[in-house]
């Protein structure tokens, strides 16, 4: 069992942080890599990119949004409880290099994934502007962490309840207009990554995105996580999860993410009914 | 003697009872239900007890076939299982999934004039009898050598290595990337061919002998081969399997509803998605299902789709029946269960709708031309023969390549141009000191028993190394 040593609820309880004892993974993990978690014997294997790792303490931290039955079961776990299985670190690590001025753009729980990459880019000597967004103030996560991980943090909310009123892309354009940006890293909902990539393409700025398609094993064995990048099929689990944002076929990715939507809805309803009955 | 032999060849083979095709096509219970003691003894008595048994020569792990069969005939079931264990760590598995018709049974003298002795059925009987009635005794173990061996991959070859080396007194730890040990035996081969409880029992048998199994350990990611040596292992065996699914590389392959057989079977078997939503992993329920390919994995996929409620399941294969790589028994079972064969048919593109879901595929009819590199007649497209097959689920079972996850992180171990590990054929030694490899990562996708045979040879070589040096 992989024990939870710290648990936090964020965004009105829709987003959960778990710090988990996994010393072997914590020792090896690098920014951009993910783990697969399985809650119990009958659980589904869920891939999540790590938000933080502490090799000395031997822990990895994940931050996830509660969206279906599997994450609802994750949410039930308290400090002292544990996941039956945690596998990793998986995927390629982010290539961290000093390039100059960098923008890191995060939306929703993508901000959690963006965190170690932002910090890593800062640590190797880049000038990092970070732009994070959420639908409203209550849904915004890890603002303080992102502030310390970057040189300049800009916050946006769709409804204007906090920070800039509008989308992360508006603020990103302003920063891009300031000139000399060498790299943009964008992690969040697929439509956000698509919008960011469309803009940075106009500015001709290299863009990295981190994808989280449906997968089973996470080791290149099943091919469920196929994404089209630059006209070629790639496996996000071993070739990614990061790809050149200008080359990803986002429309296909969105359709593939919906592959089990009906089944998942049924399963989640079934679970909620059972819980109510209890 | 001659007369007796002639009589035995005329005695029909004792058929193993099977679930009715109509019923079993919709459940996940094992298809053949096993011999009774009486059936097993009757079948065992058909063996001629040849002095130079050719069946043994046909067995990749060299099981003493006449020996264990004779013990069954005498009613000494404990003796029979001990005899099997001496050469085969996984008899319950091999009795079920080995291609006996091209190995032991294919060479059986009784089979020259009649039906061969049912070696596989008898092996299965022995293992099942021990599981259900045995005393739970363990094979004798040599005193501890103090040497540590790491086995990477808990599939058939890795488990064989573990079983062989533990009885020789070495300390063995098996690392498995998945959350359950068994490799292809748990993720690939369906429940109705190899019940997972049996695999668990075989692994438990090794654990009771002292083998340690570490799941969720992705060697190449969680830990590297060099780090295993740093941790004090004296030898490492790599048996990670093939594990890189091939696709057709035709337009539309990323529509929702097109899965590799690896993914489809892993969902169904390892994740038990056939019980969804009682378990949490979903699996696409196709109404009109097409399986591409005609090997055992294709048959397993097709039969799984049928059990998950498909209205029709088609196997689409570009060559003819003669070239189908699956075992005859599997093809026969599939056809009995209502699976259609579309032979000499090759898909050229997938069709989908606006939600990105598969709706069908365009196929070409083929004819056989001159033999190709594999010695099989090359399928040639018949011009203008395009036709459409309607389908909402397509399972691609056209083989697997070498998964580079471990090998790419082990640069000082030589690979061939397909990414398979280069080994000494007789010993399984790789070009990296202290490292052996075997099974599909060396040979490319093959059978369970060949992987076990490679494991057996490597285990002998590892033992020599630990005793005598590289």
XYZ file of C-alpha atoms in Angstrom:
748
model
C 0.000 0.000 0.000
C 1.128 3.544 -0.761
C 0.141 5.632 2.234
C -1.235 9.154 2.053
C 0.695 11.394 4.457
C -0.943 14.722 3.593
C -4.311 15.583 2.107
C -5.804 18.916 1.165
C -9.064 19.907 -0.439
C -9.068 22.819 -2.853
C -11.514 24.576 -5.114
C -14.564 23.838 -2.963
C -13.589 20.196 -2.572
C -13.544 19.556 -6.320
C -9.771 19.335 -6.380
C -7.769 17.146 -4.010
C -4.098 17.076 -3.118
C -2.535 13.821 -1.915
C 1.044 13.515 -0.781
C 1.858 9.823 -1.021
C 4.689 7.691 0.345
C 6.461 6.225 -2.673
C 10.195 6.425 -1.942
C 11.450 4.608 -5.053
C 9.424 6.849 -7.349
C 10.266 10.029 -5.420
C 13.980 9.271 -5.755
C 13.772 8.925 -9.535
C 11.020 11.308 -10.621
C 11.828 14.380 -12.711
C 9.591 17.308 -13.705
C 7.061 16.353 -16.367
C 6.831 12.661 -15.445
C 3.674 10.919 -14.308
C 2.534 8.066 -12.103
C -0.326 5.588 -12.493
C -2.504 5.064 -9.439
C -4.973 2.305 -8.661
C -7.111 2.681 -5.592
C -8.023 -0.933 -4.800
C -8.331 -4.409 -6.294
C -11.122 -3.454 -8.686
C -9.831 0.040 -9.378
C -8.936 1.580 -12.706
C -5.353 2.576 -13.516
C -5.373 6.383 -13.575
C -2.393 8.356 -14.919
C -1.577 11.637 -13.187
C 1.428 13.865 -13.678
C 3.176 14.611 -10.410
C 2.793 18.100 -8.950
C 5.743 17.765 -6.588
C 8.228 15.190 -5.356
C 10.319 15.057 -2.205
C 13.135 12.543 -2.603
C 14.325 12.985 0.979
C 10.933 12.432 2.503
C 10.205 9.781 -0.106
C 6.894 11.235 -1.230
C 5.166 12.258 -4.438
C 2.287 14.707 -4.612
C -0.643 14.547 -6.991
C -3.415 17.081 -7.441
C -6.509 15.908 -9.255
C -9.997 17.048 -10.075
C -12.869 14.815 -9.011
C -14.593 13.959 -12.296
C -15.774 10.352 -12.231
C -16.016 7.249 -10.121
C -12.284 6.577 -9.918
C -11.408 10.071 -8.715
C -14.445 10.009 -6.393
C -12.936 6.896 -4.800
C -9.562 8.652 -4.587
C -11.291 11.508 -2.792
C -12.565 9.177 -0.082
C -9.020 8.280 0.959
C -7.884 10.121 4.076
C -4.444 10.579 5.654
C -3.264 7.130 6.745
C -5.254 5.405 3.988
C -3.456 4.447 0.825
C -3.547 3.536 -2.840
C -3.134 -0.157 -3.558
C -0.795 0.566 -6.448
C 1.343 3.490 -7.565
C 3.569 2.964 -10.592
C 6.238 5.255 -11.947
C 7.914 7.504 -12.705
C 6.602 7.159 -16.259
C 7.011 9.202 -19.416
C 9.846 11.410 -20.528
C 11.029 14.196 -18.256
C 10.821 17.802 -19.404
C 13.944 18.952 -21.179
C 15.044 21.773 -18.861
C 17.459 24.189 -20.483
C 18.357 27.844 -20.125
C 16.824 29.599 -23.111
C 16.056 33.072 -21.695
C 12.522 34.364 -21.286
C 9.859 31.723 -20.769
C 6.088 31.806 -20.237
C 4.361 29.012 -18.331
C 0.602 28.907 -18.844
C -1.644 26.743 -16.693
C -5.378 26.160 -16.484
C -7.466 24.151 -14.030
C -5.558 21.247 -12.456
C -3.023 21.611 -15.262
C -1.488 24.222 -12.966
C -0.433 21.382 -10.671
C 1.379 19.636 -13.510
C 2.941 22.931 -14.545
C 4.400 23.515 -11.099
C 7.540 21.324 -11.148
C 8.258 22.312 -14.748
C 7.996 26.028 -13.912
C 10.269 25.585 -10.927
C 12.706 23.511 -12.984
C 12.864 26.147 -15.726
C 13.505 28.837 -13.124
C 16.171 26.769 -11.385
C 18.222 26.387 -14.579
C 18.296 30.154 -14.978
C 15.346 31.169 -17.142
C 13.307 34.309 -16.620
C 9.904 32.756 -15.978
C 6.556 34.491 -16.268
C 3.723 32.317 -15.088
C 0.091 32.793 -16.074
C -2.534 30.693 -14.355
C -6.277 30.731 -14.722
C -9.507 29.241 -13.461
C -13.216 29.767 -14.004
C -13.443 31.744 -10.742
C -11.439 32.625 -7.648
C -12.608 29.592 -5.659
C -11.382 27.179 -8.309
C -7.886 28.618 -8.446
C -5.226 26.292 -7.018
C -1.670 26.520 -5.618
C -1.274 30.238 -6.294
C 1.429 30.606 -3.599
C 3.457 27.677 -4.918
C 3.344 29.075 -8.433
C 4.390 32.491 -7.176
C 7.516 31.060 -5.588
C 8.223 28.846 -8.616
C 8.311 31.799 -11.057
C 9.595 35.363 -11.282
C 6.294 36.939 -12.195
C 2.886 35.386 -11.589
C -0.250 36.610 -13.413
C -3.636 35.278 -12.416
C -6.802 35.237 -14.545
C -10.385 34.253 -13.856
C -13.073 33.782 -16.480
C -15.614 35.673 -14.377
C -13.276 38.396 -13.116
C -13.687 37.409 -9.469
C -9.922 37.583 -9.035
C -6.945 38.913 -11.010
C -7.339 39.638 -14.700
C -10.903 39.278 -15.983
C -10.556 36.944 -18.949
C -8.587 34.075 -20.382
C -4.952 33.166 -19.865
C -4.439 33.655 -23.582
C -5.236 37.408 -23.300
C -2.488 37.898 -20.743
C -0.118 35.633 -22.662
C -0.514 37.819 -25.758
C 0.475 40.883 -23.744
C 3.598 39.160 -22.466
C 4.430 37.858 -25.946
C 4.055 41.399 -27.290
C 6.716 42.440 -24.769
C 9.045 40.468 -27.005
C 11.942 38.062 -26.777
C 9.997 35.061 -25.450
C 11.883 31.878 -26.293
C 9.553 29.194 -24.970
C 5.954 28.742 -23.868
C 4.838 25.774 -21.770
C 1.063 25.304 -21.670
C -0.721 22.729 -19.534
C -4.426 22.549 -18.908
C -7.694 21.626 -20.594
C -7.240 20.631 -24.243
C -9.117 23.698 -25.604
C -6.779 25.943 -23.620
C -3.659 24.219 -24.939
C -5.060 24.432 -28.444
C -5.790 28.154 -28.094
C -2.342 28.860 -26.636
C -0.648 26.900 -29.408
C -2.595 28.713 -32.123
C -1.423 32.057 -30.767
C 2.208 31.107 -30.182
C 2.338 29.743 -33.711
C 1.596 33.262 -34.983
C 4.389 34.567 -32.803
C 6.613 31.719 -33.916
C 7.505 30.795 -30.328
C 8.352 27.194 -29.470
C 5.565 25.669 -27.356
C 5.430 22.598 -25.163
C 2.185 21.013 -24.016
C 1.636 18.046 -21.674
C -1.091 15.605 -22.687
C -3.127 13.264 -20.527
C -4.966 10.863 -22.836
C -6.650 7.628 -21.796
C -4.096 4.915 -21.088
C -3.865 1.537 -19.363
C -0.302 0.419 -18.688
C 1.710 3.613 -19.198
C 4.696 1.684 -20.548
C 3.984 1.650 -24.288
C 2.251 -1.688 -24.261
C -1.364 -0.893 -25.052
C -1.279 2.021 -27.465
C -4.489 3.457 -26.022
C -2.824 6.839 -25.573
C -2.171 7.348 -29.303
C -1.994 10.982 -30.321
C -1.243 12.427 -33.725
C 1.734 14.774 -33.593
C 2.975 16.285 -36.842
C 0.970 13.714 -38.797
C 2.595 10.787 -36.986
C 1.071 8.533 -34.335
C 2.847 8.818 -30.976
C 2.234 7.089 -27.657
C 1.851 9.783 -24.993
C 3.032 7.408 -22.253
C 6.503 6.751 -23.654
C 7.008 9.354 -26.390
C 5.469 12.074 -24.189
C 3.587 13.217 -22.223
C 5.090 16.475 -23.557
C 4.924 17.330 -27.220
C 5.467 20.233 -29.579
C 2.234 22.166 -29.104
C 2.215 23.346 -32.710
C 2.058 19.803 -34.048
C -0.559 18.129 -31.823
C -3.921 17.208 -33.368
C -6.050 18.583 -30.523
C -9.396 17.836 -32.161
C -8.571 14.146 -32.404
C -7.280 14.178 -28.825
C -10.581 15.651 -27.579
C -12.606 12.997 -29.398
C -10.404 10.232 -28.026
C -10.704 11.579 -24.483
C -14.463 11.080 -24.806
C -14.149 7.416 -25.791
C -15.712 6.090 -22.598
C -17.859 9.053 -21.679
C -21.154 7.131 -21.625
C -19.711 4.191 -19.716
C -18.068 6.507 -17.202
C -21.274 8.431 -16.652
C -23.157 5.195 -15.967
C -20.482 3.950 -13.605
C -20.369 7.237 -11.732
C -24.170 7.383 -11.406
C -24.168 3.794 -10.183
C -21.544 4.688 -7.566
C -23.410 7.838 -6.456
C -26.658 5.893 -6.085
C -24.904 3.263 -3.996
C -23.443 5.953 -1.775
C -26.838 7.595 -1.352
C -28.402 4.260 -0.461
C -25.803 3.839 2.298
C 4.312 -55.965 -27.593
C 3.636 -55.118 -31.233
C 0.087 -56.305 -30.891
C -0.361 -54.279 -27.733
C 0.973 -51.152 -29.420
C -1.358 -51.666 -32.342
C -4.286 -51.930 -29.975
C -3.299 -48.702 -28.220
C -3.136 -46.786 -31.480
C -6.653 -47.936 -32.253
C -8.069 -46.942 -28.863
C -9.594 -43.527 -29.324
C -8.178 -40.630 -27.359
C -10.239 -39.640 -24.316
C -11.828 -36.346 -25.213
C -11.833 -33.651 -22.558
C -15.378 -32.486 -21.848
C -16.119 -28.936 -23.003
C -18.814 -26.386 -22.366
C -21.367 -26.280 -25.176
C -20.345 -23.688 -27.807
C -23.684 -21.866 -27.692
C -23.480 -21.425 -23.949
C -19.761 -20.755 -23.561
C -19.749 -18.113 -26.324
C -21.458 -15.834 -23.813
C -19.568 -16.645 -20.612
C -16.003 -16.348 -19.361
C -15.756 -19.785 -17.736
C -13.072 -22.151 -18.939
C -14.038 -23.975 -22.143
C -12.591 -27.480 -21.522
C -13.666 -28.621 -18.076
C -10.934 -31.149 -17.296
C -10.484 -34.918 -16.995
C -11.798 -36.997 -14.126
C -9.320 -39.403 -12.489
C -10.855 -42.249 -14.484
C -10.530 -40.394 -17.789
C -6.937 -39.441 -17.004
C -5.955 -43.010 -16.183
C -7.683 -44.325 -19.282
C -5.871 -41.809 -21.459
C -2.554 -42.403 -19.660
C -2.835 -46.106 -20.437
C -2.685 -45.287 -24.169
C 0.965 -44.227 -23.830
C 3.394 -46.769 -25.314
C 6.160 -45.866 -22.838
C 8.644 -45.654 -25.698
C 12.264 -46.289 -24.707
C 13.458 -43.376 -26.814
C 10.473 -41.060 -26.471
C 10.284 -38.596 -29.346
C 7.648 -36.594 -27.469
C 10.308 -35.466 -24.958
C 12.524 -34.268 -27.793
C 9.636 -32.075 -28.910
C 9.236 -30.393 -25.520
C 11.099 -27.076 -25.152
C 11.603 -27.722 -21.429
C 12.222 -31.473 -21.729
C 9.413 -32.801 -19.518
C 9.765 -36.556 -18.799
C 6.484 -37.217 -20.586
C 6.330 -41.047 -20.451
C 7.433 -40.857 -16.810
C 4.657 -38.629 -15.527
C 2.070 -40.349 -17.693
C 3.075 -43.743 -16.301
C 2.658 -42.439 -12.747
C -0.864 -41.230 -13.623
C -1.685 -44.658 -15.067
C -0.523 -46.194 -11.783
C -2.633 -43.740 -9.807
C 0.370 -42.019 -8.195
C -0.746 -38.450 -8.739
C 1.754 -37.005 -6.230
C 4.578 -38.777 -7.991
C 3.307 -37.495 -11.318
C 3.222 -33.834 -10.274
C 6.696 -34.125 -8.684
C 7.972 -35.557 -11.927
C 6.450 -32.613 -13.852
C 7.806 -29.988 -11.455
C 11.311 -31.297 -12.014
C 11.187 -29.822 -15.513
C 8.275 -27.437 -15.586
C 7.478 -24.744 -13.042
C 4.064 -23.985 -14.594
C 2.330 -27.261 -15.544
C -1.226 -25.967 -15.067
C -0.433 -23.234 -17.576
C 1.416 -25.382 -20.099
C -1.223 -28.099 -20.043
C -3.647 -25.424 -21.231
C -1.797 -23.154 -23.614
C 1.131 -25.074 -25.154
C 0.810 -25.887 -28.870
C 1.121 -29.616 -28.134
C 0.079 -30.557 -31.663
C 3.350 -29.152 -33.008
C 5.479 -30.305 -30.054
C 5.086 -33.416 -27.875
C 1.827 -34.674 -29.359
C 3.003 -33.889 -32.875
C 5.837 -36.390 -32.400
C 3.884 -39.050 -30.483
C 4.262 -42.523 -32.014
C 0.645 -43.405 -31.201
C -0.310 -40.409 -33.337
C 1.282 -41.880 -36.456
C -1.577 -44.291 -36.972
C -4.202 -42.917 -34.653
C -4.688 -39.962 -32.374
C -1.659 -38.974 -30.263
C -1.699 -39.377 -26.485
C -3.280 -36.270 -24.950
C -0.109 -35.080 -23.226
C -1.435 -31.565 -22.663
C -4.696 -32.755 -21.142
C -2.797 -35.112 -18.825
C -0.381 -32.399 -17.759
C -3.309 -30.135 -16.995
C -5.027 -32.933 -15.077
C -1.946 -33.488 -12.937
C -1.584 -29.825 -12.006
C -5.308 -29.424 -11.327
C -5.394 -32.595 -9.236
C -2.494 -31.353 -7.131
C -4.149 -27.958 -6.681
C -7.448 -29.485 -5.601
C -6.274 -32.557 -3.675
C -2.542 -32.179 -3.120
C -0.729 -31.926 0.166
C 0.797 -28.547 -0.700
C 4.283 -29.981 -0.399
C 7.132 -28.050 -2.001
C 9.972 -29.324 -4.178
C 13.220 -29.869 -2.226
C 15.455 -26.800 -2.120
C 19.275 -26.755 -2.096
C 20.921 -24.956 0.812
C 21.329 -21.215 0.382
C 24.168 -20.071 -1.879
C 23.959 -16.448 -0.730
C 23.733 -15.317 -4.367
C 21.038 -12.860 -5.434
C 19.255 -12.918 -8.772
C 16.866 -10.273 -10.113
C 14.313 -11.394 -12.679
C 12.728 -8.618 -14.713
C 9.216 -9.512 -15.836
C 6.872 -11.958 -14.095
C 5.736 -13.653 -17.300
C 6.286 -17.284 -18.303
C 10.033 -17.023 -18.916
C 10.755 -14.965 -15.792
C 8.690 -17.278 -13.586
C 10.513 -20.298 -15.015
C 13.882 -18.731 -14.218
C 12.678 -17.897 -10.708
C 11.378 -21.424 -10.125
C 14.579 -23.056 -11.386
C 16.957 -20.832 -9.432
C 15.090 -20.868 -6.135
C 15.373 -24.661 -5.851
C 19.099 -24.350 -6.561
C 19.425 -22.263 -3.396
C 19.708 -18.768 -4.853
C 17.842 -15.745 -3.560
C 15.389 -14.638 -6.290
C 13.363 -11.437 -6.648
C 11.013 -10.941 -9.587
C 10.234 -7.364 -10.684
C 6.923 -6.811 -12.467
C 5.803 -3.557 -14.106
C 2.101 -4.329 -13.776
C 0.277 -4.493 -10.454
C -0.098 -8.282 -10.746
C 2.414 -10.999 -11.652
C 1.898 -13.341 -14.600
C 2.721 -11.236 -17.635
C 0.882 -12.414 -20.735
C -0.726 -15.161 -18.640
C -2.750 -12.507 -16.784
C -3.059 -9.605 -19.236
C -3.178 -11.495 -22.517
C -4.659 -14.975 -22.314
C -8.369 -14.796 -21.468
C -10.021 -16.280 -18.421
C -11.917 -18.829 -20.538
C -8.598 -20.310 -21.731
C -6.528 -19.864 -18.595
C -8.358 -18.975 -15.382
C -6.496 -16.245 -13.525
C -6.897 -18.092 -10.217
C -4.655 -20.798 -11.669
C -1.948 -18.308 -12.613
C -2.169 -16.784 -9.123
C -1.773 -20.263 -7.654
C 1.307 -20.998 -9.770
C 2.874 -17.701 -8.658
C 1.934 -18.403 -5.061
C 3.640 -21.781 -5.365
C 6.878 -19.962 -6.283
C 6.403 -17.482 -3.448
C 5.953 -20.316 -0.955
C 9.322 -21.621 -2.131
C 10.867 -18.261 -1.290
C 10.673 -16.253 -4.517
C 9.984 -12.557 -3.801
C 7.686 -10.755 -6.236
C 7.845 -6.955 -6.463
C 4.955 -5.555 -8.494
C 4.647 -1.966 -9.768
C 8.365 -1.953 -10.481
C 9.084 -0.702 -13.987
C 12.717 -1.638 -14.581
C 14.124 1.075 -16.826
C 12.037 3.677 -14.973
C 11.564 2.906 -11.266
C 14.977 1.246 -11.144
C 17.630 0.588 -13.804
C 19.487 -2.648 -14.525
C 22.733 -1.094 -13.262
C 21.011 -0.023 -10.061
C 19.938 -3.627 -9.518
C 23.620 -4.608 -9.546
C 24.365 -1.723 -7.174
C 21.714 -3.150 -4.856
C 23.752 -6.330 -4.637
C 22.272 -8.616 -7.289
C 24.782 -10.993 -8.807
C 22.809 -11.691 -11.980
C 19.857 -10.186 -13.835
C 17.452 -11.996 -16.170
C 15.419 -9.888 -18.583
C 12.125 -11.405 -19.664
C 10.004 -8.341 -20.329
C 8.086 -9.720 -23.294
C 7.351 -8.101 -26.633
C 5.047 -5.367 -25.471
C 4.899 -2.888 -28.349
C 1.686 -3.238 -30.330
C 1.825 -3.034 -34.125
C -0.888 -1.168 -35.951
C -1.866 -1.303 -39.629
C -0.676 2.241 -40.412
C -3.663 2.927 -42.623
C -5.811 6.092 -42.641
C -8.234 6.569 -39.762
C -6.430 4.338 -37.267
C -6.998 6.742 -34.362
C -10.796 6.707 -34.544
C -12.401 5.806 -31.234
C -13.216 2.091 -31.382
C -9.869 0.896 -32.740
C -7.769 -0.804 -30.077
C -4.636 -2.878 -30.090
C -5.251 -6.449 -28.962
C -2.898 -5.655 -26.081
C -5.200 -2.906 -24.870
C -8.419 -4.817 -25.470
C -7.200 -7.979 -23.762
C -5.518 -6.100 -20.901
C -8.773 -4.325 -20.186
C -10.707 -7.586 -20.345
C -8.256 -9.852 -18.519
C -5.948 -7.967 -16.162
C -8.477 -5.241 -15.379
C -11.481 -7.627 -15.501
C -13.453 -5.082 -17.509
C -15.933 -7.804 -18.482
C -17.365 -7.224 -15.001
C -17.803 -3.467 -15.599
C -19.348 -1.530 -13.844
C -18.668 -3.779 -10.813
C -15.023 -3.048 -11.531
C -13.933 0.419 -12.638
C -12.170 -0.193 -15.956
C -14.464 0.090 -18.979
C -14.133 -1.794 -22.261
C -15.802 -0.913 -25.564
C -18.792 -3.126 -26.226
C -18.853 -3.622 -29.964
C -21.946 -4.792 -31.803
C -20.176 -5.415 -35.081
C -16.616 -6.366 -34.317
C -13.685 -6.886 -36.645
C -10.444 -8.470 -35.484
C -7.435 -7.934 -37.743
C -4.944 -10.809 -37.760
C -5.251 -14.574 -37.391
C -2.905 -15.645 -34.622
C -3.827 -16.924 -31.175
C -4.122 -13.355 -29.908
C -6.625 -12.607 -32.670
C -8.674 -15.683 -31.696
C -8.573 -14.628 -28.029
C -9.738 -11.128 -28.964
C -12.557 -12.372 -31.188
C -13.816 -14.859 -28.607
C -13.664 -12.175 -25.901
C -15.712 -9.787 -28.055
C -18.305 -12.513 -28.577
C -18.519 -13.094 -24.824
C -18.962 -9.365 -24.254
C -22.161 -9.521 -26.303
C -21.174 -8.721 -29.886
C -23.825 -9.441 -32.521
C -21.184 -10.569 -34.947
C -17.432 -10.965 -34.894
C -15.292 -11.203 -38.014
C -11.667 -12.195 -38.295
C -10.148 -10.327 -41.222
C -6.933 -11.850 -42.524
C -5.021 -11.138 -45.717
C -3.805 -14.676 -46.338
C -5.722 -17.967 -46.534
C -6.754 -20.455 -43.861
C -3.618 -22.492 -44.404
C -1.388 -19.593 -43.350
C -3.359 -18.676 -40.223
C -0.792 -18.719 -37.399
C -3.285 -19.639 -34.651
C -3.487 -23.144 -33.255
C -6.054 -25.301 -35.009
C -7.849 -25.883 -31.731
C -8.266 -22.126 -31.246
C -9.577 -21.588 -34.777
C -11.944 -24.500 -34.297
C -13.201 -23.123 -30.972
C -13.675 -19.667 -32.483
C -15.671 -20.999 -35.429
C -17.809 -23.161 -33.138
C -18.660 -20.023 -31.198
C -19.925 -18.294 -34.319
C -16.931 -16.197 -35.328
C -16.716 -15.620 -39.082
C -13.484 -15.782 -41.043
C -12.939 -13.190 -43.758
C -9.867 -14.656 -45.399
C -7.833 -13.139 -48.241
C -9.132 -9.752 -47.137
C -7.039 -6.732 -46.298
C -8.262 -3.422 -44.871
C -7.060 -0.279 -46.632
C -8.700 2.385 -44.508
C -11.008 2.905 -41.566
C -14.245 4.876 -41.822
C -15.554 7.095 -39.028
C -18.266 9.599 -38.191
C -18.152 13.229 -37.089
C -17.626 12.239 -33.437
C -14.467 10.446 -34.441
C -15.977 7.006 -33.868
C -15.327 3.993 -36.064
C -18.189 3.051 -38.392
C -16.510 0.625 -40.755
C -13.573 -0.164 -42.952
C -12.742 -0.477 -46.605
C -11.178 -3.789 -47.554
C -9.602 -5.293 -50.636
C -9.889 -8.906 -51.665
C -6.565 -10.692 -52.063
C -5.236 -13.693 -53.933
C -2.123 -15.703 -53.214
C 0.930 -15.095 -55.386
C 4.512 -16.316 -55.230
C 6.040 -17.286 -51.854
C 7.568 -14.384 -49.882
C 10.530 -14.217 -47.448
C 8.557 -16.169 -44.833
C 8.021 -18.982 -47.342
C 4.292 -18.329 -47.338
C 2.530 -17.317 -50.551
C 2.380 -13.556 -50.754
C -1.112 -12.073 -50.744
C -1.690 -9.802 -53.743
C -4.551 -7.326 -53.947
C -7.226 -7.934 -56.574
C -7.704 -4.639 -58.360
C -11.115 -3.052 -58.079
C -12.276 -5.484 -55.396
C -12.896 -2.844 -52.702
C -15.813 -3.438 -50.385
C -16.937 -2.080 -47.057
C -17.389 -3.876 -43.748
C -19.547 -2.162 -41.166
C -18.060 -2.230 -37.681
C -18.054 -0.202 -34.486
C -15.102 -1.966 -32.861
C -11.861 -3.083 -34.432
C -9.179 -4.982 -32.542
C -5.775 -4.914 -34.167
C -3.971 -8.205 -33.527
C -1.210 -8.096 -36.112
C 1.709 -8.745 -33.785
C 3.990 -6.979 -31.345
C 7.446 -5.498 -31.585
C 10.091 -5.036 -28.908
C 9.192 -2.529 -26.220
C 12.170 -0.167 -25.838
C 11.395 0.991 -22.283
C 14.057 -1.137 -20.575
C 16.458 -1.656 -23.464
C 16.771 2.065 -24.260
C 17.837 2.646 -20.650
C 20.437 -0.141 -20.861
C 22.742 1.165 -23.608
C 25.564 -1.334 -23.060
C 23.362 -4.303 -23.978
C 23.373 -5.063 -27.700
C 20.104 -5.110 -29.669
C 19.390 -6.283 -33.194
C 17.896 -3.981 -35.801
C 14.359 -4.720 -34.629
C 15.213 -3.771 -31.067
C 15.307 -7.341 -29.727
C 18.041 -8.237 -27.252
C 20.965 -10.137 -28.769
C 21.771 -13.278 -26.777
C 23.835 -16.415 -27.018
C 21.284 -18.926 -28.264
C 22.398 -21.760 -26.001
C 22.784 -19.803 -22.771
C 20.670 -16.659 -23.054
C 23.681 -14.505 -22.146
C 23.467 -10.937 -23.413
C 26.470 -8.796 -24.312
C 26.250 -7.136 -20.886
C 28.077 -8.923 -18.104
C 25.853 -10.670 -15.606
C 22.719 -10.120 -17.694
C 20.639 -12.797 -19.425
C 17.525 -12.404 -21.524
C 14.880 -14.665 -22.970
C 11.342 -14.915 -24.239
C 9.641 -12.464 -26.602
C 12.126 -9.616 -25.971
C 14.724 -11.855 -27.647
C 12.704 -13.821 -30.208
C 9.892 -11.413 -30.997
C 6.325 -12.483 -30.233
C 6.252 -16.289 -29.830
C 4.672 -18.821 -27.465
C 4.522 -19.249 -23.708
C 6.445 -22.527 -23.819
C 9.260 -21.172 -25.998
C 9.698 -18.350 -23.494
C 9.775 -20.965 -20.736
C 12.333 -23.012 -22.665
C 14.551 -19.929 -22.965
C 14.090 -19.336 -19.243
C 15.136 -22.890 -18.450
C 18.371 -22.563 -20.502
C 19.168 -19.164 -19.010
C 18.563 -20.450 -15.483
C 21.080 -23.269 -16.060
C 23.584 -20.755 -17.387
C 22.973 -18.316 -14.517
C 23.477 -21.144 -12.043
C 26.794 -22.059 -13.700
C 27.834 -18.408 -13.600
C 26.983 -18.037 -9.934
C 28.949 -21.184 -9.145
C 31.814 -20.847 -11.618
C 31.887 -17.300 -13.040
C 31.096 -15.625 -16.429
